Coordinates of C-alpha atoms in Angstrom, one line a residue:
V1 CA 156.4 237.3 90.4
S2 CA 153.7 235.4 92.3
V3 CA 151.8 236.6 95.3
G4 CA 153.4 233.9 97.4
G5 CA 156.8 235.1 96.4
F6 CA 155.9 238.7 97.5
V7 CA 154.7 237.4 100.8
W8 CA 157.8 235.4 101.3
M9 CA 159.9 238.5 100.6
L10 CA 158.1 240.4 103.3
T11 CA 158.6 237.5 105.7
L12 CA 162.3 237.3 104.9
L13 CA 162.7 241.0 105.2
G14 CA 160.9 241.0 108.5
A15 CA 163.3 238.4 109.8
R16 CA 166.3 240.5 108.8
V17 CA 164.9 243.7 110.3
T18 CA 164.2 241.8 113.6
L19 CA 167.7 240.6 113.7
C20 CA 169.3 243.9 112.7
R21 CA 167.0 245.9 115.0
E22 CA 167.6 248.9 112.8
T23 CA 166.4 249.6 109.3
P24 CA 168.2 252.1 107.1
D25 CA 166.3 254.8 105.4
D26 CA 167.3 253.5 102.0
F27 CA 167.5 249.7 101.2
V28 CA 167.1 247.3 98.3
T29 CA 165.6 243.9 98.4
Q30 CA 165.8 241.6 95.4
W31 CA 164.2 238.2 94.5
K32 CA 165.6 236.5 91.4
S33 CA 164.5 233.3 89.8
E34 CA 166.6 231.3 87.4
C35 CA 165.8 228.3 85.1
H36 CA 168.7 226.2 83.8
F37 CA 168.0 223.8 80.9
L38 CA 170.0 220.9 79.6
N39 CA 168.9 219.3 76.3
G40 CA 165.7 221.2 76.2
T41 CA 163.5 220.3 79.1
E42 CA 165.2 216.9 79.7
R43 CA 167.1 218.2 82.7
V44 CA 165.8 221.4 84.4
R45 CA 167.1 223.1 87.5
Y46 CA 165.3 225.9 89.3
V47 CA 167.1 228.4 91.5
A48 CA 165.7 231.3 93.5
R49 CA 167.9 233.9 95.2
W50 CA 167.1 236.5 97.8
S51 CA 169.3 239.5 98.4
Y52 CA 169.3 242.5 100.7
N53 CA 171.4 245.5 99.7
Q54 CA 173.1 243.5 96.9
Q55 CA 174.2 240.8 99.4
Q56 CA 172.6 237.3 98.9
F57 CA 171.4 235.9 102.2
L58 CA 169.2 233.0 101.1
H59 CA 168.6 230.7 98.1
F60 CA 166.5 227.8 97.0
D61 CA 167.8 225.1 94.7
S62 CA 165.5 222.5 93.2
D63 CA 168.5 220.0 93.2
T64 CA 168.4 220.0 97.0
G65 CA 164.7 220.9 97.4
V66 CA 165.3 223.1 100.5
F67 CA 166.1 226.7 101.4
K68 CA 169.7 227.4 102.4
A69 CA 171.2 230.4 104.2
D70 CA 174.1 232.2 102.6
D71 CA 175.0 234.2 105.7
L72 CA 174.2 234.1 109.4
L73 CA 171.3 236.5 109.0
G74 CA 169.7 234.1 106.5
V75 CA 169.6 231.2 108.9
P76 CA 166.3 232.2 110.7
S77 CA 164.6 232.7 107.3
A78 CA 165.8 229.3 106.0
E79 CA 164.6 227.5 109.1
S80 CA 161.2 229.2 109.0
L81 CA 160.6 228.5 105.3
N82 CA 161.8 224.9 105.5
S83 CA 159.3 224.2 108.3
Q84 CA 156.4 225.2 106.0
K85 CA 155.4 222.2 103.9
E86 CA 153.2 224.3 101.5
V87 CA 156.0 226.7 100.7
L88 CA 158.5 223.8 100.0
E89 CA 156.0 222.1 97.7
Q90 CA 155.3 225.3 95.7
E91 CA 159.1 226.0 95.2
R92 CA 159.8 222.4 94.2
A93 CA 156.9 222.5 91.7
A94 CA 158.4 225.6 90.1
V95 CA 160.6 223.3 87.9
D96 CA 157.3 222.5 86.1
T97 CA 155.0 225.4 86.8
F98 CA 157.5 228.1 86.1
C99 CA 160.5 226.8 84.1
R100 CA 159.0 224.1 81.8
H101 CA 155.8 226.2 81.4
N102 CA 157.7 229.2 80.2
Y103 CA 160.0 227.1 78.1
G104 CA 157.1 225.7 76.2
I105 CA 155.8 229.2 75.4
L106 CA 159.1 230.5 74.1
E107 CA 160.6 227.4 72.6
D108 CA 158.9 227.7 69.2
F109 CA 159.7 231.4 68.8
M110 CA 163.4 231.0 69.9
Q111 CA 164.0 227.9 67.7
R112 CA 162.6 229.5 64.6
R113 CA 164.2 232.9 65.1
R114 CA 167.0 233.7 62.7
V115 CA 168.9 237.0 62.4
K116 CA 171.7 237.4 59.8
P117 CA 175.1 238.8 61.0
K118 CA 176.6 242.0 59.8
V119 CA 180.3 241.9 59.0
K120 CA 182.9 244.7 58.9
V121 CA 186.6 244.2 58.2
S122 CA 189.2 246.7 59.2
R123 CA 192.9 247.1 60.2
S124 CA 194.1 248.5 63.5
N125 CA 196.6 251.3 63.4
N126 CA 200.2 250.1 63.9
E127 CA 202.9 252.7 64.0
D128 CA 205.7 250.2 64.7
P129 CA 206.9 248.7 61.4
N130 CA 208.6 245.8 63.3
K131 CA 205.3 244.5 64.7
P132 CA 202.8 242.5 62.7
H133 CA 199.5 244.1 61.6
M134 CA 196.2 243.3 63.2
L135 CA 193.2 242.7 60.9
I136 CA 189.8 242.8 62.7
C137 CA 186.6 241.0 61.6
N138 CA 183.7 242.4 63.5
V139 CA 180.6 240.2 63.4
N140 CA 177.5 241.8 64.9
G141 CA 173.7 241.4 65.3
F142 CA 173.2 237.6 64.8
Y143 CA 171.0 235.0 66.3
P144 CA 171.3 232.1 67.3
Y145 CA 174.6 232.7 69.1
A146 CA 176.4 229.7 67.6
I147 CA 178.7 231.1 64.9
T148 CA 182.0 230.2 63.1
V149 CA 184.5 232.8 61.8
H150 CA 187.6 232.1 59.7
W151 CA 190.4 234.2 58.3
Y152 CA 191.9 233.4 54.9
K153 CA 195.3 234.8 53.7
N154 CA 195.9 234.4 50.0
G155 CA 193.3 231.7 49.8
Q156 CA 194.7 229.7 52.7
K157 CA 192.9 229.4 56.1
D158 CA 195.0 231.0 58.7
P159 CA 194.8 229.3 62.1
G160 CA 196.6 232.1 64.0
V161 CA 193.5 234.1 65.1
L162 CA 192.4 235.6 68.3
S163 CA 188.7 235.7 69.2
S164 CA 186.9 237.9 71.7
E165 CA 184.2 236.4 74.0
L166 CA 180.7 236.4 72.7
L167 CA 178.9 239.5 73.8
Q168 CA 175.1 239.5 74.0
N169 CA 173.3 242.7 72.8
G170 CA 170.2 244.0 74.5
D171 CA 168.0 242.8 71.5
W172 CA 168.9 239.1 71.9
T173 CA 171.6 239.2 69.2
G174 CA 175.3 238.6 69.6
Q175 CA 178.6 240.1 68.5
V176 CA 182.1 238.8 68.3
M177 CA 185.5 240.1 67.0
V178 CA 188.0 237.7 65.4
M179 CA 191.5 239.2 64.9
L180 CA 194.3 238.0 62.7
E181 CA 197.8 239.1 63.6
T182 CA 199.9 238.8 60.4
S183 CA 202.5 240.5 58.2
I184 CA 201.1 242.3 55.1
N185 CA 203.0 242.4 51.8
P186 CA 202.0 244.0 48.5
G187 CA 199.5 241.8 46.7
D188 CA 198.3 239.9 49.8
T189 CA 194.6 239.3 50.0
F190 CA 192.6 238.6 53.1
V191 CA 189.1 237.2 53.5
C192 CA 186.9 237.0 56.6
E193 CA 184.4 234.1 56.3
V194 CA 181.4 233.8 58.5
L195 CA 179.3 230.6 58.8
H196 CA 175.8 230.9 60.5
V197 CA 172.5 229.1 60.4
S198 CA 170.7 232.2 59.1
L199 CA 172.9 232.3 56.0
D200 CA 172.2 230.2 52.8
E201 CA 176.0 230.3 52.1
P202 CA 179.1 231.6 53.8
L203 CA 179.3 235.4 54.1
R204 CA 182.7 236.7 53.0
R205 CA 184.3 240.1 53.4
N206 CA 187.6 241.0 51.6
W207 CA 190.4 243.1 52.8
D208 CA 193.0 243.9 50.1
S209 CA 196.3 245.6 51.0
E210 CA 196.8 247.3 47.6
E211 CA 193.2 248.4 47.3
S212 CA 193.2 249.8 50.8
E213 CA 196.4 251.8 50.2
S214 CA 195.2 253.0 46.8
A215 CA 191.9 254.1 48.3
K216 CA 193.7 256.0 51.0
S217 CA 196.0 257.6 48.4
K218 CA 193.1 258.7 46.2
K219 CA 191.3 260.1 49.2
L220 CA 194.3 262.1 50.3
T221 CA 194.9 263.4 46.7
G222 CA 191.2 264.5 46.5
I223 CA 191.5 266.3 49.8
I224 CA 194.7 268.1 48.8
G225 CA 193.1 269.0 45.4
L226 CA 190.0 270.4 47.1
V227 CA 192.0 272.5 49.5
L228 CA 194.3 273.9 46.7
G229 CA 191.3 274.6 44.4
G230 CA 189.5 276.5 47.1
L231 CA 192.7 278.5 47.8
F232 CA 193.2 279.5 44.2
F233 CA 189.5 280.4 43.8
T234 CA 189.7 282.7 46.8
V235 CA 192.9 284.4 45.7
G236 CA 191.5 284.9 42.2
G237 CA 188.3 286.4 43.4
V238 CA 190.1 288.9 45.6
M239 CA 192.4 290.0 42.7
Y240 CA 189.4 290.3 40.4
W241 CA 187.4 292.6 42.6
K242 CA 190.5 294.6 43.5
N243 CA 191.3 295.3 39.8
K244 CA 187.6 296.0 39.1
K245 CA 187.5 298.8 41.6
G246 CA 190.6 300.4 40.2
R247 CA 189.3 300.7 36.5
P248 CA 186.9 303.4 35.1
Q249 CA 183.3 302.0 35.2
F250 CA 181.3 301.6 32.0
H251 CA 178.1 303.7 31.9
L252 CA 175.1 302.9 29.8
Q253 CA 174.1 306.6 29.5
P254 CA 176.3 309.7 28.9
E255 CA 176.7 312.1 31.8
G256 CA 174.7 315.3 31.6
V257 CA 172.3 314.0 28.9
N258 CA 168.7 313.5 29.7
F259 CA 166.8 311.6 27.0
M260 CA 163.6 312.0 28.8
G261 CA 163.7 315.6 28.1

């Protein structure tokens, strides 16, 4: 944020206060600058927006080169700023001094940055046997954002997929979910394939119906066995201690005899 921008914000705020006559105890002013790039820096557009209590009242667009009011209260501010030649020249120059300048600093880092995706395959719960199953391929933590995800059923690419919108994480990586709605029969195999510039070769994650059911069965058997084993151990321990208390105890030394004399 430049000193000039701060001064303009005070000027704009003053104009609104003058028009409103009353200033609330709590208020929020915001100044936001945007740079829009097309084909690198071949085509650059600079946009600045001014808001008061989350309502935009004024903006500057380098495509028009002037300030424009977004509501009636922004009209005096637009007229005042457009009459100042120095202010207009500084805002118009922001395409180069702000946008292209910062692009040159970040370009090398952003173009070379590569983050490999993490892939997890799962099946959503479906209690209705008459409805098709939904397999989900969750791809997360990748950069750049361009990515391709395919589902294969029994070795054949399945075009019947649904994809979520690309979500941007707070660490400049992305995530996306690609879902396959399909019937699942014994022996069917499914593969989620991910293509990304950070990968030397396609990343594949398998989902096998028989393996998944077998794994669930083994897990359930193990849990039942553990519960039954613990139950038998507890009952056996109680019976052992109960019987032990009911029998005469073995003594290492006869009663009434003192060998120490």
